[in-house]
mmCIF file of N, CA and C in Angstrom:
data_model
loop_
_atom_site.group_PDB
_atom_site.id
_atom_site.type_symbol
_atom_site.label_atom_id
_atom_site.label_comp_id
_atom_site.label_asym_id
_atom_site.label_seq_id
_atom_site.Cartn_x
_atom_site.Cartn_y
_atom_site.Cartn_z
ATOM 1 N N GLN A 16 0.715 -0.969 -0.003
ATOM 2 C CA GLN A 16 0.127 0.060 0.087
ATOM 3 C C GLN A 16 1.132 1.089 0.170
ATOM 4 N N VAL A 17 0.448 2.431 -0.678
ATOM 5 C CA VAL A 17 1.116 3.531 -0.586
ATOM 6 C C VAL A 17 0.222 4.650 -0.317
ATOM 7 N N GLN A 18 0.511 5.660 0.433
ATOM 8 C CA GLN A 18 -0.361 6.863 0.683
ATOM 9 C C GLN A 18 0.386 7.967 0.313
ATOM 10 N N LEU A 19 -0.183 8.658 -0.873
ATOM 11 C CA LEU A 19 0.155 9.920 -1.225
ATOM 12 C C LEU A 19 -1.014 11.204 -1.011
ATOM 13 N N VAL A 20 0.346 12.347 -0.081
ATOM 14 C CA VAL A 20 -0.536 13.323 0.914
ATOM 15 C C VAL A 20 0.135 14.531 -0.170
ATOM 16 N N GLU A 21 -0.867 15.176 -0.527
ATOM 17 C CA GLU A 21 -0.243 16.746 -1.420
ATOM 18 C C GLU A 21 -0.177 17.985 -0.813
ATOM 19 N N SER A 22 0.418 18.702 -0.825
ATOM 20 C CA SER A 22 -0.124 20.073 -0.173
ATOM 21 C C SER A 22 0.532 21.284 -1.022
ATOM 22 N N GLY A 23 0.675 22.579 -0.957
ATOM 23 C CA GLY A 23 0.909 23.542 -1.493
ATOM 24 C C GLY A 23 0.365 24.354 -2.368
ATOM 25 N N GLY A 24 -0.679 24.108 -2.486
ATOM 26 C CA GLY A 24 -1.777 24.650 -3.525
ATOM 27 C C GLY A 24 -2.665 25.660 -3.051
ATOM 28 N N GLY A 25 -2.894 26.336 -3.846
ATOM 29 C CA GLY A 25 -3.480 27.850 -3.200
ATOM 30 C C GLY A 25 -4.069 28.711 -4.514
ATOM 31 N N LEU A 26 -4.225 30.103 -3.955
ATOM 32 C CA LEU A 26 -4.592 31.112 -5.217
ATOM 33 C C LEU A 26 -3.612 32.013 -5.185
ATOM 34 N N VAL A 27 -3.466 32.283 -6.535
ATOM 35 C CA VAL A 27 -2.252 32.966 -7.286
ATOM 36 C C VAL A 27 -2.340 33.759 -8.219
ATOM 37 N N GLN A 28 -1.659 34.799 -8.726
ATOM 38 C CA GLN A 28 -2.070 35.670 -9.550
ATOM 39 C C GLN A 28 -1.597 35.196 -10.995
ATOM 40 N N THR A 29 -1.793 35.568 -12.103
ATOM 41 C CA THR A 29 -0.898 35.242 -13.139
ATOM 42 C C THR A 29 0.606 35.626 -13.790
ATOM 43 N N GLY A 30 0.914 34.689 -13.748
ATOM 44 C CA GLY A 30 2.724 34.408 -13.424
ATOM 45 C C GLY A 30 3.284 34.429 -11.970
ATOM 46 N N GLY A 31 2.449 34.157 -11.190
ATOM 47 C CA GLY A 31 2.855 33.745 -10.218
ATOM 48 C C GLY A 31 3.604 32.566 -10.149
ATOM 49 N N SER A 32 3.810 32.203 -8.948
ATOM 50 C CA SER A 32 4.282 30.322 -8.867
ATOM 51 C C SER A 32 4.018 29.725 -7.385
ATOM 52 N N LEU A 33 3.993 28.749 -7.460
ATOM 53 C CA LEU A 33 3.519 27.477 -6.383
ATOM 54 C C LEU A 33 4.556 26.318 -6.645
ATOM 55 N N ARG A 34 4.835 26.172 -5.530
ATOM 56 C CA ARG A 34 5.312 24.767 -4.966
ATOM 57 C C ARG A 34 4.558 23.409 -4.542
ATOM 58 N N LEU A 35 4.019 22.607 -5.390
ATOM 59 C CA LEU A 35 3.392 21.192 -4.677
ATOM 60 C C LEU A 35 4.183 20.145 -4.157
ATOM 61 N N SER A 36 4.053 19.757 -2.962
ATOM 62 C CA SER A 36 4.395 18.229 -2.721
ATOM 63 C C SER A 36 3.551 17.440 -2.401
ATOM 64 N N CYS A 37 4.620 16.487 -2.621
ATOM 65 C CA CYS A 37 3.800 15.065 -2.506
ATOM 66 C C CYS A 37 4.814 14.304 -1.547
ATOM 67 N N VAL A 38 4.033 13.942 -0.271
ATOM 68 C CA VAL A 38 4.894 13.068 0.451
ATOM 69 C C VAL A 38 4.173 11.689 0.187
ATOM 70 N N ALA A 39 5.085 10.799 -0.017
ATOM 71 C CA ALA A 39 4.225 9.118 0.276
ATOM 72 C C ALA A 39 5.001 8.164 0.960
ATOM 73 N N SER A 40 3.949 7.413 1.588
ATOM 74 C CA SER A 40 4.623 6.214 2.531
ATOM 75 C C SER A 40 3.840 5.158 2.503
ATOM 76 N N GLY A 41 4.434 4.238 2.800
ATOM 77 C CA GLY A 41 3.881 2.844 2.813
ATOM 78 C C GLY A 41 4.936 1.707 1.886
ATOM 79 N N ASN A 42 5.576 2.265 1.180
ATOM 80 C CA ASN A 42 6.509 1.532 0.058
ATOM 81 C C ASN A 42 7.416 1.956 -0.071
ATOM 82 N N ILE A 43 8.184 1.535 -1.055
ATOM 83 C CA ILE A 43 9.765 2.010 -1.388
ATOM 84 C C ILE A 43 9.702 3.026 -2.516
ATOM 85 N N PHE A 44 10.165 4.525 -1.631
ATOM 86 C CA PHE A 44 9.526 5.397 -2.783
ATOM 87 C C PHE A 44 10.610 5.736 -3.691
ATOM 88 N N SER A 45 11.534 5.233 -3.256
ATOM 89 C CA SER A 45 12.382 5.682 -4.662
ATOM 90 C C SER A 45 12.701 4.910 -5.960
ATOM 91 N N ASP A 46 12.067 3.498 -5.782
ATOM 92 C CA ASP A 46 11.851 2.878 -6.929
ATOM 93 C C ASP A 46 10.454 3.367 -7.392
ATOM 94 N N ARG A 47 9.287 4.055 -7.122
ATOM 95 C CA ARG A 47 8.322 4.270 -7.665
ATOM 96 C C ARG A 47 8.649 5.442 -9.080
ATOM 97 N N ILE A 48 7.685 5.505 -9.679
ATOM 98 C CA ILE A 48 7.435 6.313 -10.517
ATOM 99 C C ILE A 48 6.040 7.306 -9.772
ATOM 100 N N VAL A 49 6.463 8.640 -10.347
ATOM 101 C CA VAL A 49 5.381 9.363 -9.371
ATOM 102 C C VAL A 49 4.957 10.806 -10.380
ATOM 103 N N GLY A 50 3.805 10.931 -9.857
ATOM 104 C CA GLY A 50 3.615 11.577 -11.092
ATOM 105 C C GLY A 50 2.477 13.063 -10.731
ATOM 106 N N TRP A 51 1.784 13.661 -11.419
ATOM 107 C CA TRP A 51 1.290 14.982 -11.079
ATOM 108 C C TRP A 51 0.284 15.129 -12.304
ATOM 109 N N TYR A 52 -1.091 14.673 -11.735
ATOM 110 C CA TYR A 52 -2.213 15.105 -13.104
ATOM 111 C C TYR A 52 -3.205 16.143 -12.369
ATOM 112 N N ARG A 53 -3.739 16.772 -13.247
ATOM 113 C CA ARG A 53 -4.625 17.927 -12.651
ATOM 114 C C ARG A 53 -6.181 17.790 -13.539
ATOM 115 N N GLN A 54 -7.336 18.217 -12.928
ATOM 116 C CA GLN A 54 -8.525 18.079 -13.312
ATOM 117 C C GLN A 54 -9.229 19.391 -13.131
ATOM 118 N N ALA A 55 -9.450 20.179 -13.873
ATOM 119 C CA ALA A 55 -10.587 21.157 -13.847
ATOM 120 C C ALA A 55 -11.750 21.010 -14.239
ATOM 121 N N PRO A 56 -12.768 21.885 -13.937
ATOM 122 C CA PRO A 56 -14.225 21.519 -13.535
ATOM 123 C C PRO A 56 -14.619 21.095 -15.128
ATOM 124 N N GLY A 57 -15.107 20.111 -15.311
ATOM 125 C CA GLY A 57 -15.979 19.590 -16.766
ATOM 126 C C GLY A 57 -14.901 19.423 -17.521
ATOM 127 N N LYS A 58 -13.585 18.979 -17.165
ATOM 128 C CA LYS A 58 -12.791 18.478 -18.191
ATOM 129 C C LYS A 58 -12.217 17.073 -17.430
ATOM 130 N N GLN A 59 -11.616 16.331 -18.608
ATOM 131 C CA GLN A 59 -11.016 14.968 -18.151
ATOM 132 C C GLN A 59 -9.682 15.621 -17.096
ATOM 133 N N ARG A 60 -9.273 14.251 -16.169
ATOM 134 C CA ARG A 60 -8.149 14.609 -15.630
ATOM 135 C C ARG A 60 -7.001 14.113 -16.922
ATOM 136 N N GLU A 61 -5.823 15.023 -16.479
ATOM 137 C CA GLU A 61 -4.841 14.739 -17.502
ATOM 138 C C GLU A 61 -3.305 14.975 -16.903
ATOM 139 N N LEU A 62 -2.540 14.114 -17.336
ATOM 140 C CA LEU A 62 -1.023 14.071 -16.640
ATOM 141 C C LEU A 62 -0.624 15.391 -16.912
ATOM 142 N N VAL A 63 0.101 16.041 -16.173
ATOM 143 C CA VAL A 63 0.925 17.267 -16.155
ATOM 144 C C VAL A 63 2.579 16.693 -16.513
ATOM 145 N N ALA A 64 2.612 16.281 -15.228
ATOM 146 C CA ALA A 64 4.406 15.382 -15.072
ATOM 147 C C ALA A 64 4.222 14.592 -14.559
ATOM 148 N N SER A 65 5.719 13.474 -14.675
ATOM 149 C CA SER A 65 5.925 12.277 -14.578
ATOM 150 C C SER A 65 7.791 12.780 -13.899
ATOM 151 N N ILE A 66 7.708 11.533 -12.733
ATOM 152 C CA ILE A 66 9.560 11.314 -12.394
ATOM 153 C C ILE A 66 9.743 9.923 -12.375
ATOM 154 N N ASN A 67 10.536 9.311 -12.940
ATOM 155 C CA ASN A 67 10.823 7.803 -12.479
ATOM 156 C C ASN A 67 11.695 7.692 -11.704
ATOM 157 N N GLY A 68 12.007 6.163 -11.131
ATOM 158 C CA GLY A 68 13.169 6.349 -10.044
ATOM 159 C C GLY A 68 14.696 6.801 -10.602
ATOM 160 N N GLY A 69 14.890 6.907 -11.385
ATOM 161 C CA GLY A 69 15.938 7.481 -12.052
ATOM 162 C C GLY A 69 16.529 8.773 -12.532
ATOM 163 N N GLY A 70 15.299 9.502 -12.069
ATOM 164 C CA GLY A 70 15.035 10.774 -12.205
ATOM 165 C C GLY A 70 14.854 11.376 -13.474
ATOM 166 N N SER A 71 14.166 10.496 -14.855
ATOM 167 C CA SER A 71 14.171 10.618 -16.082
ATOM 168 C C SER A 71 12.424 11.424 -15.660
ATOM 169 N N THR A 72 12.615 12.793 -16.272
ATOM 170 C CA THR A 72 11.195 13.123 -16.435
ATOM 171 C C THR A 72 9.837 13.460 -17.565
ATOM 172 N N TYR A 73 9.069 13.283 -17.483
ATOM 173 C CA TYR A 73 8.356 13.892 -18.407
ATOM 174 C C TYR A 73 7.100 14.945 -18.403
ATOM 175 N N CYS A 74 7.190 16.097 -19.455
ATOM 176 C CA CYS A 74 6.419 17.230 -18.809
ATOM 177 C C CYS A 74 5.021 17.205 -20.359
ATOM 178 N N ALA A 75 4.244 17.471 -19.794
ATOM 179 C CA ALA A 75 3.180 17.886 -20.907
ATOM 180 C C ALA A 75 3.760 19.065 -22.068
ATOM 181 N N ASP A 76 3.039 19.087 -23.010
ATOM 182 C CA ASP A 76 3.250 20.280 -23.862
ATOM 183 C C ASP A 76 3.293 21.544 -23.145
ATOM 184 N N SER A 77 1.868 21.408 -22.493
ATOM 185 C CA SER A 77 1.229 22.406 -22.276
ATOM 186 C C SER A 77 1.550 23.369 -21.009
ATOM 187 N N VAL A 78 2.611 22.720 -20.277
ATOM 188 C CA VAL A 78 3.430 23.044 -19.052
ATOM 189 C C VAL A 78 4.891 22.927 -19.260
ATOM 190 N N LYS A 79 5.338 22.775 -20.304
ATOM 191 C CA LYS A 79 7.038 22.440 -20.629
ATOM 192 C C LYS A 79 7.453 23.916 -20.697
ATOM 193 N N GLY A 80 8.534 23.906 -19.825
ATOM 194 C CA GLY A 80 9.370 25.203 -19.771
ATOM 195 C C GLY A 80 8.737 26.224 -18.482
ATOM 196 N N ARG A 81 7.377 25.822 -18.131
ATOM 197 C CA ARG A 81 7.128 26.187 -17.134
ATOM 198 C C ARG A 81 6.805 25.651 -15.623
ATOM 199 N N PHE A 82 6.733 24.650 -15.582
ATOM 200 C CA PHE A 82 6.474 23.205 -14.523
ATOM 201 C C PHE A 82 7.906 22.688 -14.296
ATOM 202 N N THR A 83 8.597 22.287 -13.254
ATOM 203 C CA THR A 83 9.316 21.690 -13.118
ATOM 204 C C THR A 83 9.235 20.384 -12.153
ATOM 205 N N ILE A 84 9.403 18.911 -12.463
ATOM 206 C CA ILE A 84 8.888 17.958 -11.408
ATOM 207 C C ILE A 84 10.135 17.519 -11.017
ATOM 208 N N SER A 85 10.461 17.246 -9.681
ATOM 209 C CA SER A 85 11.424 16.755 -9.211
ATOM 210 C C SER A 85 11.259 15.767 -7.556
ATOM 211 N N ARG A 86 12.372 15.113 -6.993
ATOM 212 C CA ARG A 86 11.634 14.219 -6.218
ATOM 213 C C ARG A 86 13.380 14.272 -5.122
ATOM 214 N N ASP A 87 12.643 14.086 -3.686
ATOM 215 C CA ASP A 87 13.752 13.986 -2.953
ATOM 216 C C ASP A 87 13.695 12.727 -2.222
ATOM 217 N N ASN A 88 14.383 11.777 -2.274
ATOM 218 C CA ASN A 88 13.934 10.138 -2.385
ATOM 219 C C ASN A 88 14.671 10.319 -0.273
ATOM 220 N N ALA A 89 15.443 11.313 0.024
ATOM 221 C CA ALA A 89 15.713 10.963 1.331
ATOM 222 C C ALA A 89 14.331 11.463 2.627
ATOM 223 N N LYS A 90 13.635 11.937 1.493
ATOM 224 C CA LYS A 90 12.246 12.515 2.271
ATOM 225 C C LYS A 90 11.124 11.840 1.709
ATOM 226 N N ASN A 91 11.051 10.899 0.875
ATOM 227 C CA ASN A 91 10.207 10.191 0.389
ATOM 228 C C ASN A 91 9.249 10.949 -0.349
ATOM 229 N N THR A 92 9.378 12.510 -1.032
ATOM 230 C CA THR A 92 8.591 13.719 -1.612
ATOM 231 C C THR A 92 8.917 13.967 -2.927
ATOM 232 N N ALA A 93 7.602 14.203 -3.856
ATOM 233 C CA ALA A 93 7.948 14.861 -5.105
ATOM 234 C C ALA A 93 7.353 16.013 -4.870
ATOM 235 N N TYR A 94 7.987 16.977 -6.224
ATOM 236 C CA TYR A 94 7.667 17.991 -5.875
ATOM 237 C C TYR A 94 7.482 18.821 -7.086
ATOM 238 N N LEU A 95 6.551 19.497 -7.496
ATOM 239 C CA LEU A 95 5.947 19.993 -8.875
ATOM 240 C C LEU A 95 6.317 21.884 -8.665
ATOM 241 N N GLN A 96 7.355 22.078 -9.122
ATOM 242 C CA GLN A 96 7.600 23.826 -9.294
ATOM 243 C C GLN A 96 6.895 24.305 -10.403
ATOM 244 N N MET A 97 5.701 25.333 -10.087
ATOM 245 C CA MET A 97 5.219 25.532 -11.530
ATOM 246 C C MET A 97 5.356 27.182 -11.535
ATOM 247 N N ASN A 98 5.837 27.857 -12.297
ATOM 248 C CA ASN A 98 6.190 29.043 -12.728
ATOM 249 C C ASN A 98 5.723 29.801 -13.452
ATOM 250 N N SER A 99 5.239 30.750 -14.028
ATOM 251 C CA SER A 99 4.235 31.894 -14.865
ATOM 252 C C SER A 99 3.192 31.042 -15.155
ATOM 253 N N LEU A 100 2.418 30.982 -13.582
ATOM 254 C CA LEU A 100 1.037 30.463 -14.127
ATOM 255 C C LEU A 100 0.011 31.154 -14.711
ATOM 256 N N LYS A 101 -0.893 30.363 -15.198
ATOM 257 C CA LYS A 101 -2.004 30.875 -16.318
ATOM 258 C C LYS A 101 -3.496 30.740 -15.708
ATOM 259 N N PRO A 102 -4.349 31.192 -15.858
ATOM 260 C CA PRO A 102 -5.588 30.923 -15.487
ATOM 261 C C PRO A 102 -6.004 29.727 -15.887
ATOM 262 N N GLU A 103 -5.434 29.119 -16.987
ATOM 263 C CA GLU A 103 -5.917 27.797 -17.474
ATOM 264 C C GLU A 103 -4.898 27.185 -16.883
ATOM 265 N N ASP A 104 -3.981 26.829 -16.114
ATOM 266 C CA ASP A 104 -3.512 26.249 -14.840
ATOM 267 C C ASP A 104 -4.454 25.610 -14.133
ATOM 268 N N THR A 105 -5.878 26.754 -13.832
ATOM 269 C CA THR A 105 -6.519 26.400 -12.650
ATOM 270 C C THR A 105 -7.276 24.818 -12.805
ATOM 271 N N ALA A 106 -7.026 24.205 -11.454
ATOM 272 C CA ALA A 106 -7.330 22.780 -11.301
ATOM 273 C C ALA A 106 -7.091 22.269 -9.920
ATOM 274 N N ARG A 107 -7.752 21.284 -9.806
ATOM 275 C CA ARG A 107 -7.195 20.087 -8.853
ATOM 276 C C ARG A 107 -6.354 19.513 -8.965
ATOM 277 N N TYR A 108 -5.045 19.205 -8.601
ATOM 278 C CA TYR A 108 -4.171 18.867 -8.911
ATOM 279 C C TYR A 108 -3.645 17.372 -7.528
ATOM 280 N N TYR A 109 -3.232 16.407 -8.618
ATOM 281 C CA TYR A 109 -3.295 15.002 -7.767
ATOM 282 C C TYR A 109 -1.902 14.175 -7.991
ATOM 283 N N CYS A 110 -1.463 13.997 -6.744
ATOM 284 C CA CYS A 110 -0.173 13.147 -7.166
ATOM 285 C C CYS A 110 -0.792 11.800 -7.035
ATOM 286 N N TRP A 111 -0.028 11.087 -8.090
ATOM 287 C CA TRP A 111 -0.058 9.323 -8.424
ATOM 288 C C TRP A 111 1.075 9.009 -8.732
ATOM 289 N N SER A 112 1.033 7.235 -8.509
ATOM 290 C CA SER A 112 2.163 6.450 -8.636
ATOM 291 C C SER A 112 1.029 5.255 -9.278
ATOM 292 N N PRO A 113 1.836 4.942 -9.683
ATOM 293 C CA PRO A 113 1.244 3.230 -10.697
ATOM 294 C C PRO A 113 1.181 2.168 -9.468
ATOM 295 N N GLY A 114 0.024 1.298 -9.566
ATOM 296 C CA GLY A 114 -0.030 0.427 -8.425
ATOM 297 C C GLY A 114 -0.496 -0.668 -9.350
ATOM 298 N N ILE A 115 -0.614 -1.847 -8.329
ATOM 299 C CA ILE A 115 -1.213 -3.087 -8.968
ATOM 300 C C ILE A 115 -1.974 -3.664 -7.543
ATOM 301 N N PRO A 116 -3.531 -3.665 -8.061
ATOM 302 C CA PRO A 116 -4.163 -3.830 -9.183
ATOM 303 C C PRO A 116 -4.634 -2.420 -9.668
ATOM 304 N N SER A 117 -4.713 -1.551 -8.774
ATOM 305 C CA SER A 117 -4.701 -0.306 -8.903
ATOM 306 C C SER A 117 -3.952 1.032 -8.564
ATOM 307 N N ASN A 118 -3.898 2.432 -9.526
ATOM 308 C CA ASN A 118 -2.963 2.942 -9.044
ATOM 309 C C ASN A 118 -3.386 3.952 -7.853
ATOM 310 N N TYR A 119 -2.420 4.710 -7.117
ATOM 311 C CA TYR A 119 -2.457 5.124 -6.159
ATOM 312 C C TYR A 119 -2.608 6.675 -6.371
ATOM 313 N N TRP A 120 -3.728 7.313 -5.262
ATOM 314 C CA TRP A 120 -4.100 8.807 -5.728
ATOM 315 C C TRP A 120 -3.905 9.601 -4.355
ATOM 316 N N GLY A 121 -3.561 10.726 -4.486
ATOM 317 C CA GLY A 121 -3.749 11.694 -3.198
ATOM 318 C C GLY A 121 -5.406 12.595 -3.705
ATOM 319 N N GLN A 122 -5.164 12.642 -2.168
ATOM 320 C CA GLN A 122 -6.867 13.746 -2.011
ATOM 321 C C GLN A 122 -6.604 15.237 -2.815
ATOM 322 N N GLY A 123 -5.699 15.483 -3.579
ATOM 323 C CA GLY A 123 -5.679 16.621 -4.532
ATOM 324 C C GLY A 123 -5.532 17.739 -3.586
ATOM 325 N N THR A 124 -4.966 18.957 -4.541
ATOM 326 C CA THR A 124 -5.231 20.138 -4.018
ATOM 327 C C THR A 124 -5.003 21.132 -4.891
ATOM 328 N N GLN A 125 -6.358 22.205 -4.491
ATOM 329 C CA GLN A 125 -6.509 23.021 -5.480
ATOM 330 C C GLN A 125 -5.616 23.971 -5.699
ATOM 331 N N VAL A 126 -5.354 24.353 -7.081
ATOM 332 C CA VAL A 126 -4.511 25.756 -7.581
ATOM 333 C C VAL A 126 -5.663 26.564 -8.272
ATOM 334 N N THR A 127 -5.633 27.751 -7.833
ATOM 335 C CA THR A 127 -6.618 29.193 -8.661
ATOM 336 C C THR A 127 -5.433 29.773 -9.110
ATOM 337 N N VAL A 128 -5.822 29.965 -10.310
ATOM 338 C CA VAL A 128 -4.842 31.461 -11.206
ATOM 339 C C VAL A 128 -5.651 32.109 -11.394
ATOM 340 N N SER A 129 -5.394 33.698 -10.753
ATOM 341 C CA SER A 129 -6.454 34.784 -11.116
ATOM 342 C C SER A 129 -5.838 35.400 -12.354
ATOM 343 N N ALA A 130 -6.767 35.862 -12.796
ATOM 344 C CA ALA A 130 -6.483 36.658 -14.127
ATOM 345 C C ALA A 130 -6.108 37.917 -13.855
#
């Protein structure tokens, strides 16, 4: 079992920055793929960024150059640094890690970007 707890969301103006944190517990963190999804009202949940145990990363085109995913295995924590935020980044952000038989999800943290 893996538990994921997010923090760091909030209200920010356009152009501002936020850093989301995801603390994992319950299993070996350093080997795990960890990612961030987001879901805006009326839209499907979408993958924003992910990082594997070796540190290789993926970022969606919509956030490339603005968002950076990283991890600190000593703290069992993954981060999403979000810069140059836009109103269209407004969503609930979920920490995710693949699992069998089902994936693991955090409860989410709300990010709201005002125009």
